[in-house]
Coordinates of C-alpha atoms (C1' of nucleotides) in Angstrom, one line a residue:
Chain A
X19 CA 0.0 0.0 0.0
X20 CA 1.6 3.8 -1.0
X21 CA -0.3 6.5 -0.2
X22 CA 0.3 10.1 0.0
X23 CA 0.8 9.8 3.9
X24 CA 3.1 8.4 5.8
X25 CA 2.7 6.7 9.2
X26 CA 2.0 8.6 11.8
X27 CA 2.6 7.2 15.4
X28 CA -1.0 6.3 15.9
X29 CA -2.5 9.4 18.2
X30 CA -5.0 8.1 20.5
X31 CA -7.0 10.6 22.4
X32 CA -7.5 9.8 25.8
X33 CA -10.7 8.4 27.0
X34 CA -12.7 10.2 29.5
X35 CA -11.5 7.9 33.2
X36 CA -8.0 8.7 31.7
X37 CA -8.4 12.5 31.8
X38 CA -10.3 12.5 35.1
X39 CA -7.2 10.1 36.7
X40 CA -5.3 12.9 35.7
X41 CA -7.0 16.1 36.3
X42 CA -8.1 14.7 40.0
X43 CA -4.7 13.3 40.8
X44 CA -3.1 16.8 39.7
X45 CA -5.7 18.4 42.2
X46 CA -4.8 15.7 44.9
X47 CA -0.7 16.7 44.0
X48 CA -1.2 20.4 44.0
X49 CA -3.3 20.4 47.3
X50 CA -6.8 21.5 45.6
X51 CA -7.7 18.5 47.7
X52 CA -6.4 18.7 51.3
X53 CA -5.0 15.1 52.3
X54 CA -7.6 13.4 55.1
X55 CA -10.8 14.7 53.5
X56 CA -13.5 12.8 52.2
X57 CA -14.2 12.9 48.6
X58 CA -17.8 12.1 47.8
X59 CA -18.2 10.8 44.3
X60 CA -21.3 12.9 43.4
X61 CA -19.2 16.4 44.3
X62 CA -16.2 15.2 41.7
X63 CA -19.2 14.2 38.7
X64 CA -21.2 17.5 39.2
X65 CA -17.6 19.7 39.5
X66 CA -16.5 17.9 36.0
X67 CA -20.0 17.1 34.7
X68 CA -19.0 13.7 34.0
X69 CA -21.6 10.6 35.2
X70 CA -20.4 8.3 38.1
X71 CA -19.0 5.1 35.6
X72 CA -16.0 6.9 34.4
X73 CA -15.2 8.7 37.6
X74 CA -15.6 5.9 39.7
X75 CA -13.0 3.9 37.2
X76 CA -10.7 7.1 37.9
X77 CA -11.1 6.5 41.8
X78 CA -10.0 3.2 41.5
X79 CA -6.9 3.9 39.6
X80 CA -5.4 6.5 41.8
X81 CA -6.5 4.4 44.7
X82 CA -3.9 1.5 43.5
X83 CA -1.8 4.8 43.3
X84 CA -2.1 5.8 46.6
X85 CA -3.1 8.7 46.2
X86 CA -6.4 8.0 47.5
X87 CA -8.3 5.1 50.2
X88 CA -11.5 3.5 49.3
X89 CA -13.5 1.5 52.0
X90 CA -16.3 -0.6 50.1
X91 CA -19.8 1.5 50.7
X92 CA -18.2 4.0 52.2
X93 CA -16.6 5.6 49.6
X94 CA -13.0 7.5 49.3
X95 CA -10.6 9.4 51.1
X96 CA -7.6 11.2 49.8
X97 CA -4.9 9.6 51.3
X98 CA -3.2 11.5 54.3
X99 CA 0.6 11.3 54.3
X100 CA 2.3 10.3 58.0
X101 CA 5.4 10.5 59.1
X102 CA 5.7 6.9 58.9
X103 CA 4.6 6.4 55.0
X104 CA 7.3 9.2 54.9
X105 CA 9.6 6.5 56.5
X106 CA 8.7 4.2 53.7
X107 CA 8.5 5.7 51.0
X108 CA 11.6 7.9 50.8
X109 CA 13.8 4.9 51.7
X110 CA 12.2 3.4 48.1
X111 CA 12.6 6.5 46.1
X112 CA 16.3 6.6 47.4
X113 CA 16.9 3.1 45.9
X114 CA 15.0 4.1 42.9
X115 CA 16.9 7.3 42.7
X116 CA 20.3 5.7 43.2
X117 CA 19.8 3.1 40.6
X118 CA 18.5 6.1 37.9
X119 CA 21.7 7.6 38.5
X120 CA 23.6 4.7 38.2
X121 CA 21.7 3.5 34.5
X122 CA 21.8 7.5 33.7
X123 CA 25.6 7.8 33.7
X124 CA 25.6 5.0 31.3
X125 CA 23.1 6.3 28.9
X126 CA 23.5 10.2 29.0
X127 CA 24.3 12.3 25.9
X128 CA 26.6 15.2 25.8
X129 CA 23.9 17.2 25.2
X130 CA 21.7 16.0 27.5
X131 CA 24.0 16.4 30.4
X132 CA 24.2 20.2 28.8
X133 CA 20.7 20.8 29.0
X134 CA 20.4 19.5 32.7
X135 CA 23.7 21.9 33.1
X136 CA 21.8 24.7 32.0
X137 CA 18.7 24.2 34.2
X138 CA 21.0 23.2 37.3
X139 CA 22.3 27.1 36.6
X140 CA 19.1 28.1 36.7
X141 CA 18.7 26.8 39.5
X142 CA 21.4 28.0 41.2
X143 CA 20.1 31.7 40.0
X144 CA 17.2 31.1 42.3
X145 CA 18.7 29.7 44.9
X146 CA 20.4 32.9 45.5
X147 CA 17.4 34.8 44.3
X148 CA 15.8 33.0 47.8
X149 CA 12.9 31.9 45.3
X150 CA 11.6 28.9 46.7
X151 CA 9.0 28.1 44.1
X152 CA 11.0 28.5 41.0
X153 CA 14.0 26.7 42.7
X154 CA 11.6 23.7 43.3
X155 CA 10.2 23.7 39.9
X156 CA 13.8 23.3 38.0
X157 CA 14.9 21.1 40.6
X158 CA 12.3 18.7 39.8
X159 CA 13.1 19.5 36.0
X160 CA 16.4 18.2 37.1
X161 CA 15.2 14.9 38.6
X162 CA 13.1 14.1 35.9
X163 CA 15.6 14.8 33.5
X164 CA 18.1 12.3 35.3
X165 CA 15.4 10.0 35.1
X166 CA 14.6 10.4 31.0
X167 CA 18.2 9.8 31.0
X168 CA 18.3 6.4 32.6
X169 CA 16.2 5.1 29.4
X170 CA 14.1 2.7 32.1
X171 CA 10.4 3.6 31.3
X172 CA 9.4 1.2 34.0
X173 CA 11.7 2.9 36.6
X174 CA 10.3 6.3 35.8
X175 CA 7.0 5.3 36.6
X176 CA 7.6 3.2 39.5
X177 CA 9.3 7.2 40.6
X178 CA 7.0 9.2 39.3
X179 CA 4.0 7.3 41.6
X180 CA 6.0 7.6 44.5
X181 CA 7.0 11.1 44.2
X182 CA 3.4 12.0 43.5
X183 CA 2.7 10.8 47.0
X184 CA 4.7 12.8 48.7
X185 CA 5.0 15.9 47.1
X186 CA 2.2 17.5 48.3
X187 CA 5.1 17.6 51.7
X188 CA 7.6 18.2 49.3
X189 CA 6.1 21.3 48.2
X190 CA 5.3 23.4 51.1
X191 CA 8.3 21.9 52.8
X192 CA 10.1 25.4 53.3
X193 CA 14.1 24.6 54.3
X194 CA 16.3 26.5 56.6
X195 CA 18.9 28.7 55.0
X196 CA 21.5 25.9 56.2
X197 CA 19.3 22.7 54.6
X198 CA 18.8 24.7 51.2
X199 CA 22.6 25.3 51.0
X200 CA 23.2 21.8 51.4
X201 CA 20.6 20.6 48.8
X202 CA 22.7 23.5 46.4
X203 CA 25.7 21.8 47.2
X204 CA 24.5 18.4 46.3
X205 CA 23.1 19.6 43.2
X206 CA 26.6 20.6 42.2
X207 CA 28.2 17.6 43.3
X208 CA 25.3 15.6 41.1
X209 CA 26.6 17.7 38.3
X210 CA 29.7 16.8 38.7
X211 CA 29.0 13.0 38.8
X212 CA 27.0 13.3 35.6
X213 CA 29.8 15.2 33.8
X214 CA 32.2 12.8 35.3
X215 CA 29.5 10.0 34.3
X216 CA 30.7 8.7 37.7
X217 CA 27.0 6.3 37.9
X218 CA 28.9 4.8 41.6
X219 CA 28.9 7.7 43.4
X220 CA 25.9 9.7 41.8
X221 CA 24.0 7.2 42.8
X222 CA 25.1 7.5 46.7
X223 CA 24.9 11.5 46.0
X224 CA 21.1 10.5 45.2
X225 CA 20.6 8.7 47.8
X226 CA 22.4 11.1 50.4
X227 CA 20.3 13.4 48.9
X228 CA 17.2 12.2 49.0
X229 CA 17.9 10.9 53.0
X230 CA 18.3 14.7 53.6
X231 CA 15.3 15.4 51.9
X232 CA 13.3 13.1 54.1
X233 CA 14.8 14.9 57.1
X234 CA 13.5 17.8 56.1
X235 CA 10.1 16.8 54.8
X236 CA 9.5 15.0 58.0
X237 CA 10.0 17.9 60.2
X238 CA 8.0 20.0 58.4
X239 CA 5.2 17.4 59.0
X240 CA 5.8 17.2 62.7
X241 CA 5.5 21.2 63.3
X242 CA 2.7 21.4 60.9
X243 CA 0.5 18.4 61.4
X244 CA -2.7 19.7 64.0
X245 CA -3.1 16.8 66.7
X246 CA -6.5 16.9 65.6
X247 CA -6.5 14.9 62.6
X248 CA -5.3 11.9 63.2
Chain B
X27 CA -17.1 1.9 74.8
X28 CA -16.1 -1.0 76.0
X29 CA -17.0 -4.5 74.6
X30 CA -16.0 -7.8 75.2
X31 CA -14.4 -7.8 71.7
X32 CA -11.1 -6.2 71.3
X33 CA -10.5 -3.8 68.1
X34 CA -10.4 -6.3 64.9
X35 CA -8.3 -4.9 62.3
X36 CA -11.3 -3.5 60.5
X37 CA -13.0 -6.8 58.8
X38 CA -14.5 -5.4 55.5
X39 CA -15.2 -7.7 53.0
X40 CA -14.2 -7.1 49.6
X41 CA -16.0 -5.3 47.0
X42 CA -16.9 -7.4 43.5
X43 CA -14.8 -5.1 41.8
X44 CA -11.8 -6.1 43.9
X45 CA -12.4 -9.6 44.2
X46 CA -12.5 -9.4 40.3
X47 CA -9.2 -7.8 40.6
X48 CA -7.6 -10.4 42.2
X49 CA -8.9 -12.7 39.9
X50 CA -8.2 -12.2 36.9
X51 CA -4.6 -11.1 38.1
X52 CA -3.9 -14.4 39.5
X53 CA -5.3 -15.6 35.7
X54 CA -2.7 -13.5 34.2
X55 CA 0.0 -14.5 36.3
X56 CA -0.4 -18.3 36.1
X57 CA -0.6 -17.9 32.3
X58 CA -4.8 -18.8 32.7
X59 CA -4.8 -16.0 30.6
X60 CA -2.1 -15.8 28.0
X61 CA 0.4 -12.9 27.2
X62 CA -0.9 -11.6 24.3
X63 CA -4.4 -12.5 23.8
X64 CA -7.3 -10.0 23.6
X65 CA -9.9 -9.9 27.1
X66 CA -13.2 -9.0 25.5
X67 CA -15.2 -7.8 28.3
X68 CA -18.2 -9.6 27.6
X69 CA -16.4 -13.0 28.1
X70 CA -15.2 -12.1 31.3
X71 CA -18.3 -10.9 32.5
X72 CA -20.2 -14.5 31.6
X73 CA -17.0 -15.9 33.1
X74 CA -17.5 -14.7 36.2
X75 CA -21.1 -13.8 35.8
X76 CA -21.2 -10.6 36.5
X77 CA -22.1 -7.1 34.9
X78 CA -19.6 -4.9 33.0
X79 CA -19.3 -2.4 35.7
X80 CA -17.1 -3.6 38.4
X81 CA -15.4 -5.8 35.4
X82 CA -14.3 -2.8 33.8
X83 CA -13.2 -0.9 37.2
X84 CA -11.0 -3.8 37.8
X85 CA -9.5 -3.9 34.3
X86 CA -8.4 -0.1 34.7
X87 CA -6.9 -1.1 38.2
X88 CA -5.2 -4.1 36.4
X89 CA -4.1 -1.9 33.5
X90 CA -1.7 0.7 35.7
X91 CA -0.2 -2.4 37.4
X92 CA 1.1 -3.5 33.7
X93 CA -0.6 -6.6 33.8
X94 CA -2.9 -5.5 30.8
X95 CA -3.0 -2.6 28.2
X96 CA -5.7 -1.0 27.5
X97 CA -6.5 0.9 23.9
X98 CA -9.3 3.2 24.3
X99 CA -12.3 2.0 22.0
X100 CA -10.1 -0.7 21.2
X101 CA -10.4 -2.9 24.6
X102 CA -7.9 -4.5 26.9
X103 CA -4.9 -6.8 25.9
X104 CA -2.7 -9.5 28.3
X105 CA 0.8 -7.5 28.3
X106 CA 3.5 -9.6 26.4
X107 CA 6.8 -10.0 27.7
X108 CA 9.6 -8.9 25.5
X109 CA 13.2 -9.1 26.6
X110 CA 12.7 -4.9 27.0
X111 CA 10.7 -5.4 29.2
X112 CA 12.6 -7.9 31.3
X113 CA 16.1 -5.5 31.0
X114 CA 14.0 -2.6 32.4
X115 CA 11.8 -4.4 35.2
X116 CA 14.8 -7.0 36.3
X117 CA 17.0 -3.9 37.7
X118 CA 14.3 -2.2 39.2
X119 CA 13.1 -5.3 41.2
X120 CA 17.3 -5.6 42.0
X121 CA 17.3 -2.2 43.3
X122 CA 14.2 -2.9 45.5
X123 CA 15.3 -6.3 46.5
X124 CA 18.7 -5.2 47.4
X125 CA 17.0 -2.0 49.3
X126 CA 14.4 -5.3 51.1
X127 CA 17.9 -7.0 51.9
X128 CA 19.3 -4.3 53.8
X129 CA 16.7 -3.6 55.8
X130 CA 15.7 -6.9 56.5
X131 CA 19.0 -7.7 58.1
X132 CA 18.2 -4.1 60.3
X133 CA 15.0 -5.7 61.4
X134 CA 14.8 -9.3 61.5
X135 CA 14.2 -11.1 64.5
X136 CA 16.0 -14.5 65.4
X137 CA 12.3 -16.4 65.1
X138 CA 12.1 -15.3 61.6
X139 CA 15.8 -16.0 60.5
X140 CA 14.6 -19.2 62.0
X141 CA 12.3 -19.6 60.0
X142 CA 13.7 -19.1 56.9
X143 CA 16.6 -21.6 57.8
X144 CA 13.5 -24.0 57.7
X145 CA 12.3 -22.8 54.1
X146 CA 15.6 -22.6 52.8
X147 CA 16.6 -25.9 53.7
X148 CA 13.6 -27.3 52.1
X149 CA 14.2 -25.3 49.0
X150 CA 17.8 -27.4 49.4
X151 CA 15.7 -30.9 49.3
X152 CA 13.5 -29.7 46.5
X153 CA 16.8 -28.8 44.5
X154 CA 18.7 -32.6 45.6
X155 CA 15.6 -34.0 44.4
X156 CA 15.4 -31.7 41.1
X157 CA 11.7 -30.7 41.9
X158 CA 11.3 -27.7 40.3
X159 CA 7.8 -26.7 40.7
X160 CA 8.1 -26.8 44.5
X161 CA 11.7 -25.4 44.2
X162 CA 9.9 -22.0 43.1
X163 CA 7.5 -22.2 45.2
X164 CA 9.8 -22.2 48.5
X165 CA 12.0 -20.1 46.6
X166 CA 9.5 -17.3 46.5
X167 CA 8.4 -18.3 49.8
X168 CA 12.1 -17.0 51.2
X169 CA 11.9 -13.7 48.9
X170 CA 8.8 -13.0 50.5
X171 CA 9.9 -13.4 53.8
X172 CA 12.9 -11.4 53.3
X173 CA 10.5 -8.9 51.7
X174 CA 8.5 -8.8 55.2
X175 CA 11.4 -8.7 57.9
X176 CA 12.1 -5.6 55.5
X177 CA 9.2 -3.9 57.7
X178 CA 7.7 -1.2 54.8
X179 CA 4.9 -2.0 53.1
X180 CA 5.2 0.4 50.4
X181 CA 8.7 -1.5 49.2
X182 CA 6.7 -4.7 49.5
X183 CA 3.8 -3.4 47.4
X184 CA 6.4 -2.1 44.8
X185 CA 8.4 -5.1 44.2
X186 CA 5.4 -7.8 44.3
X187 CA 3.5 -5.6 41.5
X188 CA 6.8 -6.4 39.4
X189 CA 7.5 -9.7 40.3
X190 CA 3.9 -9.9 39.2
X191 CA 4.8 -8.7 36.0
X192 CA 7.3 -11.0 35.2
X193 CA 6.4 -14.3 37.2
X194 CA 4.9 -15.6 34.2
X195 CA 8.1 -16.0 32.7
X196 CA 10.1 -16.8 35.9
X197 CA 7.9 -19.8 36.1
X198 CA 8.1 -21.5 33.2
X199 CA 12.2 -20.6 32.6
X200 CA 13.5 -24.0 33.0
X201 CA 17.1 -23.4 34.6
X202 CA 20.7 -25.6 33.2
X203 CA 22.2 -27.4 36.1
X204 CA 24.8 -24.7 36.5
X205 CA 22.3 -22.4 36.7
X206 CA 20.7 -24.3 39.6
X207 CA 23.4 -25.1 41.2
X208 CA 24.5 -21.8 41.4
X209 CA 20.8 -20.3 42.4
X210 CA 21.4 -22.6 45.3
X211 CA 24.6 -21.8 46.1
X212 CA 23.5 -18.1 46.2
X213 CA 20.9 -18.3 48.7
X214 CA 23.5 -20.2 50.9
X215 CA 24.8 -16.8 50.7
X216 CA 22.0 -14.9 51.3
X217 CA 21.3 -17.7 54.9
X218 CA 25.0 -16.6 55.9
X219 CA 23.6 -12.7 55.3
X220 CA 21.1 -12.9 57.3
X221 CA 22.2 -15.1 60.3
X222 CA 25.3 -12.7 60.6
X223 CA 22.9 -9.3 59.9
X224 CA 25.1 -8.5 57.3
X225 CA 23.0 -5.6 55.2
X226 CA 25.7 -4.3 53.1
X227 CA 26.7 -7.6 51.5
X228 CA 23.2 -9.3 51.8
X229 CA 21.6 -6.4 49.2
X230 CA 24.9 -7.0 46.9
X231 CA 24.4 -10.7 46.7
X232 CA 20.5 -10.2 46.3
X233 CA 21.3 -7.8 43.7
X234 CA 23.7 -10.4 41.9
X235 CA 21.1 -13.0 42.4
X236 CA 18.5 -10.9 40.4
X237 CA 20.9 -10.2 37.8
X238 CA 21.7 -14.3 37.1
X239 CA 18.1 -14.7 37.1
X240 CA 17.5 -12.1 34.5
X241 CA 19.8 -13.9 32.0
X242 CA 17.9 -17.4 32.7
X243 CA 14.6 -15.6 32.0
X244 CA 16.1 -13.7 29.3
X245 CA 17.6 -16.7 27.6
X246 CA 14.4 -18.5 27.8
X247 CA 11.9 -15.9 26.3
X248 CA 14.3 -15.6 23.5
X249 CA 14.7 -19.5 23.0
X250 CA 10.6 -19.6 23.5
X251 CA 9.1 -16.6 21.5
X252 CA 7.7 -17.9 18.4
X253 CA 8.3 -15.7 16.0
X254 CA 5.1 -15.0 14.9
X255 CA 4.1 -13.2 18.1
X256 CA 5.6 -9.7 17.9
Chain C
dT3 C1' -28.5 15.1 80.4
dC4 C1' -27.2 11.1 78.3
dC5 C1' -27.8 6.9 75.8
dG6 C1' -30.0 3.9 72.7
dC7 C1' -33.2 3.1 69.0
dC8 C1' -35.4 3.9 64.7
dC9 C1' -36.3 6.2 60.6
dA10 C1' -35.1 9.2 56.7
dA11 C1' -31.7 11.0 53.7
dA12 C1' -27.5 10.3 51.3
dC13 C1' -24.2 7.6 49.3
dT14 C1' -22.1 3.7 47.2
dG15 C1' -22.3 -1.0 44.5
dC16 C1' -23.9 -3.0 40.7
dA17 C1' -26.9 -3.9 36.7
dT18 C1' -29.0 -2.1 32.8
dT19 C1' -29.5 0.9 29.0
dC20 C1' -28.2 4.1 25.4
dA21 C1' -24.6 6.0 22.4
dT22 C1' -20.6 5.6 19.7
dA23 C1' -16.6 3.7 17.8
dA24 C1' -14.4 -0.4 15.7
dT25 C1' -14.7 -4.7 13.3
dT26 C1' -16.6 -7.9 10.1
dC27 C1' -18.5 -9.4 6.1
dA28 C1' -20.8 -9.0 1.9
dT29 C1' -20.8 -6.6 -2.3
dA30 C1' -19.1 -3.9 -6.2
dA31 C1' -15.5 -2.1 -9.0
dT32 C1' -11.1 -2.5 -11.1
Chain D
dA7 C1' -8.7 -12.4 -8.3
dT8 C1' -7.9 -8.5 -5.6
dT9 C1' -9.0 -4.4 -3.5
dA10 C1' -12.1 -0.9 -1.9
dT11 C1' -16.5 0.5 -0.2
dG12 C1' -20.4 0.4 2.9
dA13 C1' -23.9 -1.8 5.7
dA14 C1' -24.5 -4.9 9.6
dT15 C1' -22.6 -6.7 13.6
dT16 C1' -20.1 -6.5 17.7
dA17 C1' -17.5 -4.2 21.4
dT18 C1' -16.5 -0.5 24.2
dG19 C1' -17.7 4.3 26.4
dA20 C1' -20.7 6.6 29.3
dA21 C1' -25.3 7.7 31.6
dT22 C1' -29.1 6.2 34.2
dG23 C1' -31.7 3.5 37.6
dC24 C1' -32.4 0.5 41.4
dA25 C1' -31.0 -2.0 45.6
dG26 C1' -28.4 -2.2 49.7
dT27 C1' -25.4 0.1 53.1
dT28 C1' -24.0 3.8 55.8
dT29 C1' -24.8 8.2 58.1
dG30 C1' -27.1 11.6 60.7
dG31 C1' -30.9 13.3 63.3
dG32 C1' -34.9 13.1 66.1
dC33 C1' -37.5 10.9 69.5
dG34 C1' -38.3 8.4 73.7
dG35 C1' -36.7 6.4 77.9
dA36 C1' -33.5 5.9 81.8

DNA sequence: TCCGCCCAAACTGCATTCATAATTCATAAT
DNA sequence: ATTATGAATTATGAATGCAGTTTGGGCGGA
């Protein structure tokens, strides 16, 4: 068969539970919807004018996530993050981490360790600029670019998943002057690994890395967590 | 309140959409359902005689576990194994096993070290005797355990969803004699890690362990993929 | 005032139904 | 004979309806 058009890489538009997994897990992310509160299934279908099926498909699919609880007839939760799932989960992502590194250093292009050189610049820029948001935006640029360099699909999304879980305290988590230094100085030393394509000790930077993040996170959640909910 | 009854760990019974869940994952996993084939949802449902509903919640949940891909208007397919996939899910499960290996040997208790002396030296009769179903079967009885004294729930979640994944083929890779003989020898060394607490060495070894089992499983799907089924 | 009971309202679980896209098969044209 | 076209069939996508469970409030009794 020879027709005028070539072969394109078969688009396939997302069906409708796909887009709601999506939209509500970026509102569960972002904090639209506050960890610990009840999430009646009627509120999400009139607020996206969707019918119950595909939504409750959605539900199901970030609850396997963990981003939210179901009890059988008693609906959904979204999940509230403790300091203990804290415990676990950053001790995964560390081994996750480390092993991106390690594949990364094998796989990484020139230009791919220029691009995250450019960003980790950026980076730096507001870092000294004291802007928390921006900083945390390329840093997670970074991360992910680290990650797309690994070439490990499965390993991304095994990351991604967990880091979805916990960023909702990885957000707000403002450091001290002293922790944000450090995190800037293990940003430079990751850059150096990469440019070294040093995969052994990038992935122990990572890892380092990611145990001070925990620290961090963790304490944030103590001072900030009301006794009340439980 | 106070009752006679102590707090039970919250007995709900399952859902249909959950118990579906299960069930058609354990099909998939003990090749019930073969890599490959198309699950038309209408012979599911007078499989297991229900309606479309809860079917179709639990092939979305299946579907971001990787056991199944889903095309939208198109249906749900049994994931095939390619050796890709094996190269990118084998070092993720080695990172997660090595992580489970470390902190088992922080954890563990003499009763479960114990314990796994007793598996393991079953799993040493069952190799003498060349049974190999019941080989696996204690074998993945030991991982497990490991997986437990590792005391996080999240890692255990992670790494059974992939092992999941790739079971399929694990089963069915018939091993050489060297092969066996060195599987066994292996977990001698992964006893000796555990009796002596030994985290450092007992995540390298588990790591190694995963790698020698990747090439078995690799060797096999290449040997056993008719070419037909790409 | 406090506790238990009962009933109504609200919500979830599942089945059914309608709508729409994909597939199959017969037919026609080259 | 082969390929393309189009209608019929089949499968999936999504909405609706009904049954069963949970929740919350009011009422009566201790």
């Amino acid at each position: 068969m020879t027709t005028a058009l070539s072969t394109q890489p078969a688009f396939r538009r997302k069906s409708l539970h796909e887009e709601l997994t999506d939209a509500i897990r970026e509102q569960i992310v972002n904090g639209d919807l506050a960890a610990g509160i009840r999430v009646p299934e009627k509120d999400l279908c009139t607020f996206y004018g969707v019918s119950r099926t595909p939504l409750r498909e959605a539900l199901k699919v970030l609850a396997t996530e963990g981003l939210l609880s179901l009890e059988p007839n008693r609906g959904a939760w979204v999940s509230r993050i403790t300091t203990e799932d804290l415990d676990e989960v950053f001790p995964v992502m560390g081994a996750l981490e480390a092993l991106s590194g390690e594949l990364a250093c094998k796989h990484i292009t020139d230009d791919e360790i220029g691009r995250i050189r450019v960003l980790h610049r950026q980076m730096v820029k507001h870092y000294e600029k004291r802007e928390l948001a921006k900083y945390f935006e390329v840093n997670q640029r970074i991360h992910e670019a680290i990650l797309e360099a690994a070439r490990n699909e499965t390993l991304a999304i095994q990351y991604r998943s967990l880091a979805a879980r916990v960023r909702r305290a990885r957000y707000v988590a403002n450091m001290t002057q002293d922790r944000w230094a450090q995190a800037t100085d293990e940003h430079e030393q990751i850059m150096e690994c990469l440019e070294t394509r040093d995969g052994e000790r990038l992935s122990v930077v990572l890892k380092m890395h990611l145990e001070h993040k925990l620290e961090t996170v963790r304490q944030w959640l103590i001072d900030n967590q009301s006794p009340s909910d439980a």
